[in-house]
Amino acid sequence: MLILEGIPLFLIELGIGQKMRLGSLGVWNTIHPWLGGMGVASCTVTFFVALYYNVIITWCFYYLFNSFQSPLPWAECPKLDNGTVVPECDKSSETAYFWYRTTLDVSPSMDETGGLKWWIVLCLLLAWLIVFFIVMKGIQSSGKVVYFTSMFPYIVLTIFFIRGITLKGASAGLAHMYTPKVEKLLTPGVWLDAAVQVFYSFGLAFGSLIAFGSYNPPKNNCVRDVILVSLTNAITAIYASLVVFAILGFKAMSNVDKCIEHGIESASGISSLHIAHDVYENIVANADNNTIHNFGIEACSLQEQLDQAAEGTGLAFIVFTQAIVELPGAPFWAIIFFLMLLSLGIGSQIGILEGMLCTIFDIDFFKRIRKQYLTGFVCLICFVFGLLFTSGAGEYWLKLFDSFASTIGLVLIALLEMIAVMFIYGHQKFTQDIYDMTGYRPGLYWQVTWRFLAPFIMSIILVSSIVFMVIDPPTYAKWNANEGRTEKERYPPWVMCIAVIIVMASILPLFLVFILRRFQCLKVDLDIHQGAIKRIDTTVSTREMIGDVDVSIPEDWVMYNSRNR
């Protein structure tokens, strides 16, 4: 997915932004007025993602604040007044209880809101204040912060890597990482998730890359940037995976050891023999089902523990926290782990918000408003809407937005971007643009992926994902407090209606702007270009920007650029 889809689209977005010196809204309006909805659609998707992405940062803040104590609050189950362990924690685990009950105070289902959790609301407010103060002064200040947010995680990953590979069970986790499951590759949802992951890792189809490209010097070697960033991204992903699976292997081995110890203690008739772990494993391996049942023997499988490793939020807040508890000096590991997650999250949120703000500032109407005021207003709106995710059902809503707001919409926008640049703007013209800017003419790999492979792959993923979503309705994992575990349940009909509205809100601008401009209900004007000039404060040939689109250029704008070339 990275080679056939991610890298080609990466160069398209970065190159077209650098060439035209415009944000997402301005680029697609310039290529063709009928495509103006693509910038609005990208901005809409970015808005939805910004809403819930900062909630993940919020949870990291809450865990970070709770990491400055020993023992860690998720290291043991709380007890009732009579001295017994809380049943919900006893049936689940210490880390699962802290996540679902202490942190989220989760509702039984999406039908019950559960009210706002004040401690999460305060952390959300803190997260948005930090993002606001970083972004408010523009790309110059936020760019400096990114130096830290991009480098600090490498330091933490290296520390965890050195510690992780020395832990018992690390080799089993790494072996599990490189053991493919071919049957999973036949599921369209896996390919959709892979495509969306590529989009997230690069920031594709959000409009952020186009915005960042517009700030580049006109002769910047964007091809070199794409290759270097792609290689760095791939190496980092592999490196991080090694750390994650080493820790998962350690956690799985710890669970197996606990299972064996519990089995030895509770097995009737053999508990007094004090048999060793390896002997117990041989007994379980050679015993039939009746023997296991009669003697109360527990079948402790390392492979089963590895297969049950959590994903998404559970990976960071349940699995990793459980592994951290097992490490000597657990508070230290917890602090640097959540500092790393905060660095990654804030860095990504800066890019997401910059892409959205760039689109807004490219409109002439908003250039009269000071950057700080408009940024503050956007952050305030996002905070207010984000309160939905601080309720008892907040995690369920976050999963809904993550599944619908940024999957189908992103793939469709990316597909249309490919078509717009290759077949409307023209692949020969874009190739020449790259050559003029970098001195490098894209060869066979770029031409084949741009014009054929990437659009074909994205079309197949998009169609098959929609079909399978209809055939097999999506579900969410609700928390069963009585059983101490999650259960799969289909979304209620009213929630699915909201999901459809979210998807339609992401893609409707594509068709709405097309129809309005096709029938001349919406005129093309230069407000976008004027806003971009103020935003970038750069000097380029505007005639070169607009290509063949019939848009009149103010004479003073042309003279300004001619004098400063």
Short mmCIF file of C-alpha atoms in Angstrom, two decimals, residues 39-356:
data_model
loop_
_atom_site.label_atom_id
_atom_site.label_comp_id
_atom_site.label_asym_id
_atom_site.label_seq_id
_atom_site.Cartn_x
_atom_site.Cartn_y
_atom_site.Cartn_z
CA GLY A 39 -10.97 21.18 -0.65
CA VAL A 40 -14.17 21.56 1.38
CA ALA A 41 -14.45 17.77 1.75
CA SER A 42 -10.85 17.52 2.97
CA CYS A 43 -11.51 20.32 5.45
CA THR A 44 -14.65 18.54 6.69
CA VAL A 45 -12.82 15.24 7.21
CA THR A 46 -10.01 17.11 8.96
CA PHE A 47 -12.54 18.76 11.27
CA PHE A 48 -14.06 15.40 12.24
CA VAL A 49 -10.63 13.87 12.87
CA ALA A 50 -9.48 16.89 14.90
CA LEU A 51 -12.53 16.45 17.14
CA TYR A 52 -11.70 12.96 18.33
CA TYR A 53 -7.93 12.93 17.85
CA ASN A 54 -7.46 15.43 20.65
CA VAL A 55 -9.52 13.18 22.92
CA ILE A 56 -6.81 10.51 22.60
CA ILE A 57 -4.31 13.17 23.65
CA THR A 58 -6.66 13.92 26.55
CA TRP A 59 -6.52 10.33 27.76
CA CYS A 60 -2.72 10.41 27.54
CA PHE A 61 -2.68 13.49 29.79
CA TYR A 62 -4.88 11.73 32.34
CA TYR A 63 -2.61 8.68 32.42
CA LEU A 64 0.50 10.87 32.58
CA PHE A 65 -0.83 12.72 35.63
CA ASN A 66 -1.57 9.38 37.30
CA SER A 67 1.91 8.06 36.55
CA PHE A 68 3.60 10.23 39.20
CA GLN A 69 2.86 7.82 42.03
CA SER A 70 4.12 4.48 43.24
CA PRO A 71 2.66 1.98 42.93
CA LEU A 72 0.86 2.94 39.76
CA PRO A 73 -2.92 3.24 40.26
CA TRP A 74 -3.54 0.52 37.69
CA ALA A 75 -1.11 -1.90 39.34
CA GLU A 76 -3.69 -3.42 41.69
CA CYS A 77 -7.44 -3.69 42.05
CA PRO A 78 -9.25 -1.42 44.51
CA LYS A 79 -10.96 -3.05 47.47
CA LEU A 80 -14.37 -2.63 49.03
CA ASP A 81 -14.95 -1.66 52.66
CA ASN A 82 -15.07 -5.32 53.68
CA GLY A 83 -11.60 -5.90 52.22
CA THR A 84 -12.69 -7.84 49.15
CA VAL A 85 -11.61 -6.88 45.64
CA VAL A 86 -14.09 -4.95 43.50
CA PRO A 87 -15.87 -7.68 41.48
CA GLU A 88 -15.58 -5.83 38.16
CA CYS A 89 -11.81 -5.58 38.55
CA ASP A 90 -11.48 -9.16 39.79
CA LYS A 91 -13.26 -10.49 36.70
CA SER A 92 -11.27 -8.36 34.25
CA SER A 93 -7.81 -7.05 35.15
CA GLU A 94 -6.24 -4.14 36.99
CA THR A 95 -5.41 -2.22 33.81
CA ALA A 96 -8.78 -2.91 32.16
CA TYR A 97 -10.61 -1.74 35.28
CA PHE A 98 -8.57 1.45 35.49
CA TRP A 99 -9.25 2.15 31.81
CA TYR A 100 -12.94 1.37 31.61
CA ARG A 101 -14.10 2.35 35.10
CA THR A 102 -11.61 4.82 36.60
CA THR A 103 -10.68 6.73 33.44
CA LEU A 104 -13.75 6.48 31.22
CA ASP A 105 -16.43 5.42 33.72
CA VAL A 106 -17.85 3.79 30.63
CA SER A 107 -21.55 3.28 29.95
CA PRO A 108 -23.01 -0.19 29.31
CA SER A 109 -23.87 0.76 25.72
CA MET A 110 -24.28 3.67 23.29
CA ASP A 111 -27.93 3.98 24.32
CA GLU A 112 -26.79 5.35 27.70
CA THR A 113 -24.79 8.57 27.59
CA GLY A 114 -23.52 8.41 31.16
CA GLY A 115 -23.00 12.16 31.53
CA LEU A 116 -19.80 14.16 31.14
CA LYS A 117 -16.77 13.11 33.19
CA TRP A 118 -15.30 16.28 34.67
CA TRP A 119 -11.75 14.93 34.93
CA ILE A 120 -11.74 14.12 31.21
CA VAL A 121 -13.32 17.50 30.38
CA LEU A 122 -10.49 19.31 32.18
CA CYS A 123 -7.84 17.25 30.39
CA LEU A 124 -9.57 17.95 27.06
CA LEU A 125 -9.53 21.68 27.81
CA LEU A 126 -5.80 21.45 28.59
CA ALA A 127 -5.14 19.58 25.34
CA TRP A 128 -6.92 22.20 23.23
CA LEU A 129 -5.20 25.08 25.04
CA ILE A 130 -1.79 23.57 24.31
CA VAL A 131 -2.65 23.01 20.65
CA PHE A 132 -4.02 26.55 20.38
CA PHE A 133 -0.89 28.20 21.80
CA ILE A 134 1.30 26.15 19.45
CA VAL A 135 -0.70 26.83 16.29
CA MET A 136 -1.87 30.41 16.94
CA LYS A 137 1.27 32.07 15.52
CA GLY A 138 1.31 30.02 12.37
CA ILE A 139 3.65 27.60 10.68
CA GLN A 140 6.79 29.32 12.01
CA SER A 141 6.04 28.58 15.67
CA SER A 142 4.36 25.20 15.18
CA GLY A 143 7.24 24.08 12.97
CA LYS A 144 9.68 24.61 15.84
CA VAL A 145 7.53 22.48 18.15
CA VAL A 146 7.50 19.68 15.59
CA TYR A 147 11.29 19.38 15.93
CA PHE A 148 10.73 18.16 19.49
CA THR A 149 7.57 16.14 18.89
CA SER A 150 9.25 14.25 16.05
CA MET A 151 12.61 13.57 17.73
CA PHE A 152 11.60 12.79 21.32
CA PRO A 153 9.64 9.62 20.40
CA TYR A 154 12.78 8.13 18.83
CA ILE A 155 14.61 8.52 22.13
CA VAL A 156 11.79 6.81 24.03
CA LEU A 157 11.43 4.06 21.41
CA THR A 158 15.15 3.32 21.67
CA ILE A 159 14.93 3.08 25.47
CA PHE A 160 11.93 0.75 25.21
CA PHE A 161 13.63 -1.28 22.48
CA ILE A 162 16.77 -1.89 24.55
CA ARG A 163 14.65 -2.85 27.55
CA GLY A 164 12.06 -4.78 25.55
CA ILE A 165 14.36 -7.22 23.75
CA THR A 166 15.91 -8.23 27.08
CA LEU A 167 12.56 -9.26 28.57
CA LYS A 168 11.31 -12.82 28.82
CA GLY A 169 8.94 -13.58 25.95
CA ALA A 170 10.25 -10.86 23.64
CA SER A 171 11.40 -13.42 21.06
CA ALA A 172 7.95 -15.00 21.01
CA GLY A 173 6.38 -11.61 20.38
CA LEU A 174 8.79 -10.83 17.54
CA ALA A 175 8.16 -14.25 15.98
CA HIS A 176 4.42 -13.57 16.16
CA MET A 177 4.97 -10.25 14.38
CA TYR A 178 6.54 -11.95 11.37
CA THR A 179 4.03 -14.82 11.20
CA PRO A 180 1.56 -13.89 8.44
CA LYS A 181 -2.12 -14.82 8.52
CA VAL A 182 -3.05 -15.26 4.89
CA GLU A 183 -6.78 -15.53 5.59
CA LYS A 184 -6.79 -11.96 6.90
CA LEU A 185 -5.55 -10.67 3.55
CA LEU A 186 -8.82 -11.80 1.94
CA THR A 187 -10.83 -9.38 4.08
CA PRO A 188 -11.49 -5.98 2.42
CA GLY A 189 -11.64 -4.31 5.81
CA VAL A 190 -7.97 -5.12 6.36
CA TRP A 191 -7.01 -3.38 3.12
CA LEU A 192 -9.21 -0.39 3.95
CA ASP A 193 -7.52 -0.14 7.35
CA ALA A 194 -4.11 -0.42 5.67
CA ALA A 195 -5.00 2.34 3.21
CA VAL A 196 -6.29 4.61 5.96
CA GLN A 197 -3.17 3.89 8.03
CA VAL A 198 -1.02 5.04 5.11
CA PHE A 199 -3.15 8.18 4.83
CA TYR A 200 -2.73 8.87 8.56
CA SER A 201 1.01 8.21 8.63
CA PHE A 202 1.63 10.69 5.79
CA GLY A 203 -1.35 13.00 6.31
CA LEU A 204 -2.70 12.21 2.83
CA ALA A 205 -6.07 13.56 1.64
CA PHE A 206 -6.39 15.78 4.73
CA GLY A 207 -5.16 18.85 2.88
CA SER A 208 -2.22 19.21 5.29
CA LEU A 209 0.46 18.16 2.79
CA ILE A 210 -0.86 20.55 0.16
CA ALA A 211 -0.77 23.31 2.78
CA PHE A 212 2.79 22.46 3.84
CA GLY A 213 3.85 22.21 0.20
CA SER A 214 2.57 25.73 -0.42
CA TYR A 215 5.09 27.04 2.11
CA ASN A 216 8.05 25.38 0.35
CA PRO A 217 10.39 27.46 -1.84
CA PRO A 218 9.36 27.22 -5.53
CA LYS A 219 12.53 25.27 -6.42
CA ASN A 220 12.46 22.94 -3.43
CA ASN A 221 13.27 19.33 -4.33
CA CYS A 222 9.94 17.82 -3.32
CA VAL A 223 10.82 14.43 -4.88
CA ARG A 224 13.77 14.12 -2.51
CA ASP A 225 11.54 15.11 0.40
CA VAL A 226 8.96 12.46 -0.53
CA ILE A 227 11.56 9.69 -0.77
CA LEU A 228 13.32 10.65 2.46
CA VAL A 229 10.10 11.01 4.44
CA SER A 230 8.73 7.74 3.04
CA LEU A 231 11.88 5.81 3.94
CA THR A 232 11.97 7.37 7.39
CA ASN A 233 8.29 6.59 7.89
CA ALA A 234 8.69 2.95 6.85
CA ILE A 235 11.79 2.40 8.99
CA THR A 236 10.11 4.07 11.97
CA ALA A 237 7.01 1.89 11.56
CA ILE A 238 9.13 -1.28 11.56
CA TYR A 239 11.19 -0.04 14.49
CA ALA A 240 8.09 0.82 16.51
CA SER A 241 6.56 -2.57 15.64
CA LEU A 242 9.62 -4.34 17.04
CA VAL A 243 9.19 -2.46 20.31
CA VAL A 244 5.44 -3.12 20.47
CA PHE A 245 5.66 -6.85 19.73
CA ALA A 246 8.60 -7.33 22.10
CA ILE A 247 6.50 -5.81 24.89
CA LEU A 248 3.44 -7.81 23.80
CA GLY A 249 5.50 -11.00 23.92
CA PHE A 250 6.65 -10.12 27.44
CA LYS A 251 3.09 -9.40 28.50
CA ALA A 252 1.82 -12.65 26.95
CA MET A 253 4.56 -14.67 28.66
CA SER A 254 3.75 -13.02 32.00
CA ASN A 255 0.09 -13.96 31.59
CA VAL A 256 1.03 -17.55 30.75
CA ASP A 257 3.27 -17.78 33.83
CA LYS A 258 0.44 -16.46 36.01
CA CYS A 259 -1.96 -18.91 34.39
CA ILE A 260 0.39 -21.83 35.09
CA GLU A 261 0.93 -20.75 38.70
CA HIS A 262 -2.81 -20.45 39.19
CA GLY A 263 -3.34 -23.84 37.57
CA ILE A 264 -0.74 -25.50 39.79
CA GLU A 265 -2.31 -24.02 42.91
CA SER A 266 -5.90 -24.84 41.99
CA ALA A 267 -5.57 -28.20 40.22
CA SER A 268 -7.14 -30.83 42.48
CA GLY A 269 -5.03 -33.81 43.27
CA ILE A 270 -1.76 -32.41 41.94
CA SER A 271 -1.39 -29.03 43.64
CA SER A 272 0.57 -30.50 46.53
CA LEU A 273 3.25 -31.89 44.23
CA HIS A 274 4.78 -28.48 43.51
CA ILE A 275 5.49 -29.38 39.91
CA ALA A 276 7.59 -27.11 37.76
CA HIS A 277 6.27 -24.94 34.93
CA ASP A 278 7.67 -27.10 32.15
CA VAL A 279 6.23 -30.25 33.72
CA TYR A 280 2.84 -28.57 34.01
CA GLU A 281 2.99 -27.57 30.35
CA ASN A 282 3.76 -31.20 29.38
CA ILE A 283 0.81 -32.41 31.45
CA VAL A 284 -1.54 -29.98 29.71
CA ALA A 285 -0.12 -30.80 26.28
CA ASN A 286 -0.58 -34.57 26.74
CA ALA A 287 -3.84 -34.55 28.68
CA ASP A 288 -7.23 -34.99 27.01
CA ASN A 289 -10.23 -32.76 27.64
CA ASN A 290 -11.71 -35.04 30.33
CA THR A 291 -8.46 -35.07 32.29
CA ILE A 292 -8.19 -31.29 32.09
CA HIS A 293 -11.77 -30.94 33.32
CA ASN A 294 -11.53 -33.54 36.11
CA PHE A 295 -8.32 -32.19 37.59
CA GLY A 296 -9.18 -28.52 37.15
CA ILE A 297 -6.17 -27.95 34.94
CA GLU A 298 -6.00 -24.67 33.03
CA ALA A 299 -4.76 -24.79 29.44
CA CYS A 300 -2.29 -21.90 29.26
CA SER A 301 -1.43 -21.07 25.66
CA LEU A 302 1.19 -18.50 24.72
CA GLN A 303 -0.14 -18.40 21.16
CA GLU A 304 -3.64 -17.67 22.43
CA GLN A 305 -2.34 -14.84 24.58
CA LEU A 306 -0.52 -13.34 21.58
CA ASP A 307 -3.61 -13.65 19.38
CA GLN A 308 -5.72 -11.86 21.98
CA ALA A 309 -3.48 -8.78 22.06
CA ALA A 310 -5.61 -5.66 22.03
CA GLU A 311 -5.71 -3.07 19.28
CA GLY A 312 -6.50 0.61 19.05
CA THR A 313 -6.94 2.37 22.38
CA GLY A 314 -6.72 -0.93 24.24
CA LEU A 315 -3.16 -1.47 23.01
CA ALA A 316 -1.85 1.70 24.66
CA PHE A 317 -4.08 1.96 27.72
CA ILE A 318 -4.56 -1.71 28.66
CA VAL A 319 -1.87 -3.93 27.16
CA PHE A 320 1.10 -1.56 27.39
CA THR A 321 0.16 -0.33 30.85
CA GLN A 322 -0.05 -3.92 32.05
CA ALA A 323 3.41 -4.60 30.62
CA ILE A 324 4.76 -1.42 32.23
CA VAL A 325 3.53 -2.57 35.65
CA GLU A 326 5.72 -5.67 35.33
CA LEU A 327 8.85 -3.59 34.73
CA PRO A 328 11.16 -2.50 37.57
CA GLY A 329 10.69 1.23 38.22
CA ALA A 330 7.25 1.17 36.62
CA PRO A 331 6.41 4.88 37.19
CA PHE A 332 9.46 5.97 35.19
CA TRP A 333 8.47 3.78 32.23
CA ALA A 334 4.88 5.01 32.43
CA ILE A 335 5.96 8.66 32.43
CA ILE A 336 8.24 8.43 29.41
CA PHE A 337 5.73 6.22 27.56
CA PHE A 338 2.88 8.70 27.87
CA LEU A 339 5.20 11.62 27.18
CA MET A 340 6.06 9.85 23.93
CA LEU A 341 2.38 9.36 23.07
CA LEU A 342 1.72 13.02 23.83
CA SER A 343 4.58 14.09 21.57
CA LEU A 344 3.27 11.95 18.73
CA GLY A 345 -0.32 13.01 19.28
CA ILE A 346 0.34 16.74 19.55
CA GLY A 347 2.63 16.65 16.51
CA SER A 348 -0.07 14.95 14.45
CA GLN A 349 -2.76 17.28 15.76
CA ILE A 350 -0.69 20.30 14.70
CA GLY A 351 -0.57 18.97 11.15
CA ILE A 352 -4.29 18.20 11.14
CA LEU A 353 -5.24 21.64 12.43
CA GLU A 354 -2.79 23.47 10.13
CA GLY A 355 -4.38 21.77 7.13
CA MET A 356 -7.83 22.92 8.17
#
